[in-house]
Short mmCIF file of C-alpha atoms and ligand atoms in Angstrom, two decimals:
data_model
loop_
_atom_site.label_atom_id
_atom_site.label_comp_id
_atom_site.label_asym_id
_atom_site.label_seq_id
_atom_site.Cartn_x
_atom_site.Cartn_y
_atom_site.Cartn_z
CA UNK W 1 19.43 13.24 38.65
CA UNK W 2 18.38 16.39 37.01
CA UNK W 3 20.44 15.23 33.44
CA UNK W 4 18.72 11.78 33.94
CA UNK W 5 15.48 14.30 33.69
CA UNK W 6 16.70 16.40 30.84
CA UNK W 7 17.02 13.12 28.81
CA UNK W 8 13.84 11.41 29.80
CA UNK W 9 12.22 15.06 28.73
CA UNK W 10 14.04 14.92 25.35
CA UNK W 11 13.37 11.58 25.07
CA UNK W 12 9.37 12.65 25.17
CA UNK W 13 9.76 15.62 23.26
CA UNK W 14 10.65 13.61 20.16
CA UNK W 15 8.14 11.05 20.47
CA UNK W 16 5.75 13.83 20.67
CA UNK W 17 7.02 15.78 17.76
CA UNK W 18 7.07 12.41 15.83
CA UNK W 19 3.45 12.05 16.57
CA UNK W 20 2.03 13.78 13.00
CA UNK W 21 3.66 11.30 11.46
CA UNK W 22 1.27 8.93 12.54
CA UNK W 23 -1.37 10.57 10.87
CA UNK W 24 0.56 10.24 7.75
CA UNK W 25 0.99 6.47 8.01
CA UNK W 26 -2.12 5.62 8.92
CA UNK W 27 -3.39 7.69 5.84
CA UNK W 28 -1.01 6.26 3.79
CA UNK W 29 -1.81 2.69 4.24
CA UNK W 30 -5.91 3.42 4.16
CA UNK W 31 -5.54 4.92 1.09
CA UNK W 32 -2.81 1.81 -0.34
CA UNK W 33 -5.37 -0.51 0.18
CA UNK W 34 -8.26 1.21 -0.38
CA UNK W 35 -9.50 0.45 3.15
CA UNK W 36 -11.42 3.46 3.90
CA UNK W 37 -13.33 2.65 1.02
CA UNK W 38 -14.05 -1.10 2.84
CA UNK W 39 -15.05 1.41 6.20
CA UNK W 40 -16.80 3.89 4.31
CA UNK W 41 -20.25 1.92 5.29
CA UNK W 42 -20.32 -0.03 9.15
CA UNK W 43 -17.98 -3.43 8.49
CA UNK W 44 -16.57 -5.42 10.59
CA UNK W 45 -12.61 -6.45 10.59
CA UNK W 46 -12.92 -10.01 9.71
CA UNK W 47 -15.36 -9.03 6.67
CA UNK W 48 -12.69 -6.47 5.59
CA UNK W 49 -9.89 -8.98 6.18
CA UNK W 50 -11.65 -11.35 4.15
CA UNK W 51 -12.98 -9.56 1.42
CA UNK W 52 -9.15 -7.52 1.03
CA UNK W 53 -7.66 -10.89 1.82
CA UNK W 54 -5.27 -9.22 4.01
CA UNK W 55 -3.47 -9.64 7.07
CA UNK W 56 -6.35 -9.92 10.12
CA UNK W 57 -3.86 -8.66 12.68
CA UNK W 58 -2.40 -6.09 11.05
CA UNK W 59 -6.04 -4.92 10.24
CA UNK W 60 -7.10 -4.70 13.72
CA UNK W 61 -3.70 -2.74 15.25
CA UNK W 62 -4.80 -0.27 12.19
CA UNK W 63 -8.18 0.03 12.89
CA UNK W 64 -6.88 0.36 16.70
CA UNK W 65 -5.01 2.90 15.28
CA UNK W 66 -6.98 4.82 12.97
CA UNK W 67 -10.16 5.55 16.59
CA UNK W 68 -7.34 7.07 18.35
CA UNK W 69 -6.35 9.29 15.50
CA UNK W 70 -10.02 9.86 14.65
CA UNK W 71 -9.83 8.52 11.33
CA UNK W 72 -12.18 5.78 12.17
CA UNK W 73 -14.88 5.18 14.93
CA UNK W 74 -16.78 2.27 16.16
CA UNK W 75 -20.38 2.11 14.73
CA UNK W 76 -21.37 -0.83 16.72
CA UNK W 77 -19.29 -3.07 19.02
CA UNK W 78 -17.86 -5.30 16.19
CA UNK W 79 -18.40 -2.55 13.36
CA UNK W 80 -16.30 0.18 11.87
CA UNK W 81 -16.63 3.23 9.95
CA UNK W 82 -14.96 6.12 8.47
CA UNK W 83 -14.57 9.17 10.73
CA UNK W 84 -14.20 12.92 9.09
CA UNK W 85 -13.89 11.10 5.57
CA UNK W 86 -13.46 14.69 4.22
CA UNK W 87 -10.17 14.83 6.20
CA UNK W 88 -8.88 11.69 4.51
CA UNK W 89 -7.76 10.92 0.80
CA UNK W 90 -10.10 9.88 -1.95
CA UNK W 91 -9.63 6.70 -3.49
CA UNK W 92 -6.72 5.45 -5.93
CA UNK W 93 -9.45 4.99 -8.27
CA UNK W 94 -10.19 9.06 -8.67
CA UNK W 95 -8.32 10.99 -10.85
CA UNK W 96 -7.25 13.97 -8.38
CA UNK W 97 -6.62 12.27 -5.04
CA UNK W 98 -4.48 13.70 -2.17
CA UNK W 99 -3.41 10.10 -1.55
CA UNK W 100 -0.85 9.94 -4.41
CA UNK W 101 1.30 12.90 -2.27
CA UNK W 102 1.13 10.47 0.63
CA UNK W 103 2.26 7.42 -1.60
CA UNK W 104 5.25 9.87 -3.15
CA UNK W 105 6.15 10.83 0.63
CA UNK W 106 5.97 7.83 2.17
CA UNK W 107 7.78 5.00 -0.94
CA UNK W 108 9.81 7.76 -1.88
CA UNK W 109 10.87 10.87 0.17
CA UNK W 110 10.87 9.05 3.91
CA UNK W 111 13.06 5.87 2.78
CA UNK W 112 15.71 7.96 0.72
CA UNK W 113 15.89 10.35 4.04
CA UNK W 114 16.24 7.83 6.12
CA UNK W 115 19.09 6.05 4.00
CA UNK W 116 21.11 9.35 5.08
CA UNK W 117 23.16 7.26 7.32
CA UNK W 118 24.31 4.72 4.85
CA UNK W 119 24.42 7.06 2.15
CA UNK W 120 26.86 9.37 3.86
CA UNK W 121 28.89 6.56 5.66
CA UNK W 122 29.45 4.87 1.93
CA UNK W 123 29.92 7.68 0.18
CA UNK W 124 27.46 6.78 -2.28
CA UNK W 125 24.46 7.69 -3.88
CA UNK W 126 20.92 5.75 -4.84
CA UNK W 127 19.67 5.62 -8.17
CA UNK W 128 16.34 6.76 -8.99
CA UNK W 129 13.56 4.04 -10.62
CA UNK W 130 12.07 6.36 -12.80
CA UNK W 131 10.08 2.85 -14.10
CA UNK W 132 8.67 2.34 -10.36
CA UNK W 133 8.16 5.91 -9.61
CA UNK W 134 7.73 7.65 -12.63
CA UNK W 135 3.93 7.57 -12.85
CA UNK W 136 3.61 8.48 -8.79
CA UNK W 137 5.72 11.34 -9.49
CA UNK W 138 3.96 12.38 -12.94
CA UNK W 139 0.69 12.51 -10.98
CA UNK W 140 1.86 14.24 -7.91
CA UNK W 141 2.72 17.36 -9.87
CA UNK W 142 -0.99 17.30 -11.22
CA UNK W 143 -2.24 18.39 -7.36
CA UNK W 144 0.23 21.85 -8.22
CA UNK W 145 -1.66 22.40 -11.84
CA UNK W 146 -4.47 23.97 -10.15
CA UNK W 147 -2.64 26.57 -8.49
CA UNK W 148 -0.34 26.71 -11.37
CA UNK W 149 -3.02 27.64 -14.58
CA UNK W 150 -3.98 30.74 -13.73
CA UNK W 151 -0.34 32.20 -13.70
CA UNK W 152 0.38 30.59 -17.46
CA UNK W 153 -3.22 31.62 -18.44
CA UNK W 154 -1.85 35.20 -18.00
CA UNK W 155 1.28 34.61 -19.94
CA UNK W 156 -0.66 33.15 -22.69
CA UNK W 157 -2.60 36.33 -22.64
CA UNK W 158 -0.66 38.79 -22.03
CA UNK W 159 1.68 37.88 -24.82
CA UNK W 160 -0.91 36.19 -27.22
CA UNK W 161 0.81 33.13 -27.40
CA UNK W 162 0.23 31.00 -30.29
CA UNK W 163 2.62 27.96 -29.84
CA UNK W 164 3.36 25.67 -26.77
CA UNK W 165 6.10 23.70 -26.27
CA UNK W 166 6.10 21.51 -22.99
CA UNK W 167 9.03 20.04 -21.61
CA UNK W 168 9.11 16.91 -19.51
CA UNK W 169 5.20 17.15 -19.68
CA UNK W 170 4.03 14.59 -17.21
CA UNK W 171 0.18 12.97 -18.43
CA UNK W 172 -0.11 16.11 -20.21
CA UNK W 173 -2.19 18.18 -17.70
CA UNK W 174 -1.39 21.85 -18.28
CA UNK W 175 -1.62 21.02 -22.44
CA UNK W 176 -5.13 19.74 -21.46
CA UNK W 177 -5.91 22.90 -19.94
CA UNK W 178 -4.75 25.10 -22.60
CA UNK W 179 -6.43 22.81 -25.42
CA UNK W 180 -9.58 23.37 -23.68
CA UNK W 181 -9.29 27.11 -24.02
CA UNK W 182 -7.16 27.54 -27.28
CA UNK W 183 -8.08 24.32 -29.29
CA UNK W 184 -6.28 26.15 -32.54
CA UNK W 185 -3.22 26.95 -31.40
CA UNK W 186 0.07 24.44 -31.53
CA UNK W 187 1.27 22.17 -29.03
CA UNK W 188 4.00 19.85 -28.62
CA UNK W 189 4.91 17.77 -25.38
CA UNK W 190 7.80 16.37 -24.74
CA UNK W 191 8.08 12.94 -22.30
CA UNK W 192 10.59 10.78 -21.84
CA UNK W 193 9.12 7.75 -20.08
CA UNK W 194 7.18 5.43 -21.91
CA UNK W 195 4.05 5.04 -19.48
CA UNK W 196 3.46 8.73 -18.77
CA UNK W 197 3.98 9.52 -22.51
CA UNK W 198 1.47 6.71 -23.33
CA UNK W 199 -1.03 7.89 -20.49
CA UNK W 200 -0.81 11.70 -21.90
CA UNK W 201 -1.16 10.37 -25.67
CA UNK W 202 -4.16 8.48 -24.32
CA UNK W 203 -5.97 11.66 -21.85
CA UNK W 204 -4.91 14.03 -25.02
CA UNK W 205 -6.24 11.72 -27.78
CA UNK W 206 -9.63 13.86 -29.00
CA UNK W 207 -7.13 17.12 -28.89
CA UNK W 208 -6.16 17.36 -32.66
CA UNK W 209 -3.65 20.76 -31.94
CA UNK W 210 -1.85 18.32 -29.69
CA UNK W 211 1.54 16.42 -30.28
CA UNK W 212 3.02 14.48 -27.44
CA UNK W 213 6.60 13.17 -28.33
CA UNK W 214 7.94 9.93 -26.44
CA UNK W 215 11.41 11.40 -25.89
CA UNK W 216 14.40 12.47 -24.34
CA UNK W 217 14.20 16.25 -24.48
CA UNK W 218 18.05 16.41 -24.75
CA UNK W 219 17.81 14.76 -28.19
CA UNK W 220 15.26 17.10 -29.32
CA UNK W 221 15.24 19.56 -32.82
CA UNK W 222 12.02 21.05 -33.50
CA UNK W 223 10.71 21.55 -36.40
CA UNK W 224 9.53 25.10 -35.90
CA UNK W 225 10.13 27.57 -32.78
CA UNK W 226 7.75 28.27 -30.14
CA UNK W 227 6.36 31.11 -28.82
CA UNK W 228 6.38 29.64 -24.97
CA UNK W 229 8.18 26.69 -23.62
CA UNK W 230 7.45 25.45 -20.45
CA UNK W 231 9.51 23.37 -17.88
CA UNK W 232 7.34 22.30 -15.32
CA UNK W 233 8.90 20.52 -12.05
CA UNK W 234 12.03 19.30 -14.66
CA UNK W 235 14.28 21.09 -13.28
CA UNK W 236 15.22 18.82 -10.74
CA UNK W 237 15.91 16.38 -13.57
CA UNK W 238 18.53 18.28 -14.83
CA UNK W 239 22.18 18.42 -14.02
CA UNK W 240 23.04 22.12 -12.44
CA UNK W 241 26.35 22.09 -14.63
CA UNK W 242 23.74 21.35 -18.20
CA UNK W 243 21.55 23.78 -17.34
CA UNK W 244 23.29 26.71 -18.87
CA UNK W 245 23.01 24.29 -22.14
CA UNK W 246 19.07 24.22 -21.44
CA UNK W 247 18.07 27.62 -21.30
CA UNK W 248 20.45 28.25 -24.78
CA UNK W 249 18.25 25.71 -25.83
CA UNK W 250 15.07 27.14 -24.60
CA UNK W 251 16.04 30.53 -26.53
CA UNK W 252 17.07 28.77 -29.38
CA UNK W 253 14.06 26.77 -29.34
CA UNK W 254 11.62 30.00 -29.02
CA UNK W 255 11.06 32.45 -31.43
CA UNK W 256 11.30 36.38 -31.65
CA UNK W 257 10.03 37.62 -28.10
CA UNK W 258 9.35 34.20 -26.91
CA UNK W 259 8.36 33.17 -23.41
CA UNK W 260 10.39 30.88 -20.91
CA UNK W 261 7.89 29.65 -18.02
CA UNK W 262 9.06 27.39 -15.20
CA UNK W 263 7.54 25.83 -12.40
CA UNK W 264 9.91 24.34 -9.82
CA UNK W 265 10.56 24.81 -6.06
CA UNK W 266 13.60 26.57 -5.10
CA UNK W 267 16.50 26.63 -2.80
CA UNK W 268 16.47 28.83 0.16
CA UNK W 269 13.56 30.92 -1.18
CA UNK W 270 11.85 33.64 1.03
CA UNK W 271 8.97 31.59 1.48
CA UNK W 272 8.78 27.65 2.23
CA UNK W 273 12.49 26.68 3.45
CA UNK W 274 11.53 24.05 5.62
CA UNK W 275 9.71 22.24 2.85
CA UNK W 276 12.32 23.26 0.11
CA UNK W 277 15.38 21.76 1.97
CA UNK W 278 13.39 18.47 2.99
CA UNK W 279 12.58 18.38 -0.87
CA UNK W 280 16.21 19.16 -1.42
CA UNK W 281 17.29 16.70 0.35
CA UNK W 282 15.38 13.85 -0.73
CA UNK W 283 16.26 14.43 -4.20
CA UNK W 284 20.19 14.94 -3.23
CA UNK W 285 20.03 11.33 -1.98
CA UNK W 286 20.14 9.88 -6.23
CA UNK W 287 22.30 9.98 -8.67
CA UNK W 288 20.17 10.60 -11.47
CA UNK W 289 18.38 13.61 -9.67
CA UNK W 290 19.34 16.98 -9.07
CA UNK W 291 18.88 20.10 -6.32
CA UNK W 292 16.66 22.06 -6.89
CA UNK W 293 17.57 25.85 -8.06
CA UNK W 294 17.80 28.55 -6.81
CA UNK W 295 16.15 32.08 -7.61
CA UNK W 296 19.97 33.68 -8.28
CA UNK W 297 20.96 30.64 -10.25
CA UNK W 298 17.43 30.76 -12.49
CA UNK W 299 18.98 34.73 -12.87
CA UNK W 300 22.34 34.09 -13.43
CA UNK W 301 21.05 31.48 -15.97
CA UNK W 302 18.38 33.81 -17.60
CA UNK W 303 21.10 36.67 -18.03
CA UNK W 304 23.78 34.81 -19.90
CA UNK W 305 21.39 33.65 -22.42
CA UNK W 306 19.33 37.26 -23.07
CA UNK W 307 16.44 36.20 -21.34
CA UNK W 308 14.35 39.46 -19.10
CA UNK W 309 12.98 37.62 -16.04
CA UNK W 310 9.62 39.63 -16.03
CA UNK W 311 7.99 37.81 -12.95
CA UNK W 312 9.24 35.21 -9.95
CA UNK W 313 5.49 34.59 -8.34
CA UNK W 314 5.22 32.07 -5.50
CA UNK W 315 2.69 29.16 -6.15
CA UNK W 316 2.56 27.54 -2.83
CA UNK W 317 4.34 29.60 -0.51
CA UNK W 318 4.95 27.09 1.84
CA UNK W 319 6.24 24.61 -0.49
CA UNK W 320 8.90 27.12 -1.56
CA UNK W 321 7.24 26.63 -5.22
CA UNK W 322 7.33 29.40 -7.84
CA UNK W 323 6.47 30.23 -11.12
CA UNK W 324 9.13 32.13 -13.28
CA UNK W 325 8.23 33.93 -16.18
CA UNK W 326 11.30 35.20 -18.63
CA UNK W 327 11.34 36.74 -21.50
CA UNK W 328 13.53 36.76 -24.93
CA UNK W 329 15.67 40.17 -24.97
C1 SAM H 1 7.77 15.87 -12.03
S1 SAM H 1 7.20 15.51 -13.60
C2 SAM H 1 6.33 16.97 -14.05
C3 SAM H 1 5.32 16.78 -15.13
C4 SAM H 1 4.61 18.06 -15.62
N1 SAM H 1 5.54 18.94 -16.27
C5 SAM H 1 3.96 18.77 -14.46
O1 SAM H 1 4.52 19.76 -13.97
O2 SAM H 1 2.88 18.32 -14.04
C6 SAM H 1 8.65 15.67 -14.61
C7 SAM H 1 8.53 14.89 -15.90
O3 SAM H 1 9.67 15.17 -16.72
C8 SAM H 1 10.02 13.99 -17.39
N2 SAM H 1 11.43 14.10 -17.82
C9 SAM H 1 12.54 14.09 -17.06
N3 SAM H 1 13.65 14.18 -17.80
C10 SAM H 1 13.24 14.29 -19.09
C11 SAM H 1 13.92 14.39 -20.33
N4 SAM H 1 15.25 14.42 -20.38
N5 SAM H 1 13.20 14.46 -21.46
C12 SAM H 1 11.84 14.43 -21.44
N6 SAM H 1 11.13 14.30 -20.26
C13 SAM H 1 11.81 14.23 -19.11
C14 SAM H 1 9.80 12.92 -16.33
O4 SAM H 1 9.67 11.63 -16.90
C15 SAM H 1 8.53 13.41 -15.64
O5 SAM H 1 7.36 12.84 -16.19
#
């Protein structure tokens, strides 16, 4: 009787615990299809229904949904409306929303955990659709910029940097930032998926001290050297046994006294384990991505090629994410 108890108290325990992710869903699908922008003033289901041409059902059970989790309330008896719309993402139509972490999370990082079973029974891996996901994952590494820029502001200064090189740059974001600042000074990006390269060409078209390369870094022989590269949230894109080969690139790449900077979460870090290992995990689950690093592998790394780590700052301490700074011996 009592183990018949124990289980029935497990039993709730989880459902409990599996509660947040509720929230998540909900969000998720509002923000999909754009229907807290349909609630934002008093509407009805049926309008919404009709005007999204969408599923009337469905609709309903998440309207149901959303009044119990506060997202929504009832305005009138057949009318709806957003609840604590400062709680919940901005539309897909903004440039900065929080919903594009909740699209990454919940198309990419909760089916490839929850393939676990058949991944480890098979003895395979997935492979990552950098065409599907590519732009999803380019944008969700814009939300870090913000609490990123300061940190490479302060390189730039503190070593007067006069040449950029970007690495796997995404749309282009921190070049943007620096442009605005130093619109004289050199920058190349380097991207090698079609679509982001083309939406960073596009967002960094009236920046004239700008380059942005549509290619596979790996292929890559500049011109000139650099005075900082950056690798922002690549190195997860990058085989553990090449890496060695990327940071003798990275020297050879820079010039005299040049600067290394890299953004990436890391491996059992001091702060942010829980998030680091989901984020491990996820990526562990493809072929074509890599775990993350580690801080002794970034030193072992640094060290055999005559790089001086001067500074491992945390970015978001409870995303395990950190900002190294190393410097040319
Ligand atoms: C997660 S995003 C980060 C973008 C940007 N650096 C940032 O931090 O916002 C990583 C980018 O690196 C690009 N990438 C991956 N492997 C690459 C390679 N071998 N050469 C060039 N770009 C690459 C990906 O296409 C992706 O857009």
């Amino acid at each position: 009787m009592i183990a018949e108890m124990a289980k029935v108290w497990r039993a709730r325990t989880w459902m409990k615990k599996n509660v947040p992710f509720l929230y998540s869903w909900h969000a998720y699908v509002g923000y999909e299809l754009e229907l807290f922008e349909s609630f934002k003033k008093p509407a009805s289901i049926q309008e919404v229904a009709l005007s999204r041409n969408i599923e009337m059902d469905l609709l309903e059970q998440w309207v149901e949904v959303g009044i119990t989790l506060k997202h929504l309330k009832r305005a009138s008896k057949d009318r709806i409306r957003v609840k604590n719309g400062w709680k919940l993402p901005s539309s897909k139509t903004e440039a900065f929303s929080s919903g594009v972490l909740l699209k990454e999370m919940m198309e990419l990082h909760i089916p490839a955990l929850l393939s676990y079973p058949s991944l480890l029974r098979n003895h395979t891996k997935q492979s990552f659709n950098s065409e599907l996901h590519g732009s999803t994952v380019a944008k969700t590494s814009i939300l870090l910029e913000r609490f990123a820029f300061p940190k490479l502001q302060k390189v730039m200064k503190k070593y007067k940097v006069d040449s950029v090189l970007d690495l796997g740059c995404g749309e282009g974001g921190y070049l943007r930032r620096l442009a605005d600042r130093y619109p004289k000074k050199r920058m190349v990006g380097i991207e090698i998926h079609e679509a982001v390269a083309k939406e960073a060409q596009e967002a960094l078209k009236p920046y004239d001290n700008i380059e942005i390369k549509n290619r596979d870094l790996h292929g890559y022989d500049p011109e000139f050297t650099f005075h900082l590269i950056m690798a922002n949230n690549l190195f997860h894109y990058i085989d553990p046994s090449e890496r060695l080969a990327f940071f003798k690139k990275a020297s050879q790449w820079l010039g005299d006294k040049g600067v290394f900077f890299v953004l990436t979460p890391m491996q059992k870090s001091k702060h942010g384990k829980q998030f680091s290992s989901a984020f491990n995990s996820f990526f562990m689950t493809f072929e074509n991505l890599y775990p993350i690093p580690s801080q002794k592998e970034m030193e072992t790394l640094a060290k055999k090629t005559g790089f001086k780590v001067v500074s491992i700052d945390p970015i978001v301490k409870e995303g395990g994410w950190y900002a190294l700074c190393f410097k040319k011996k």
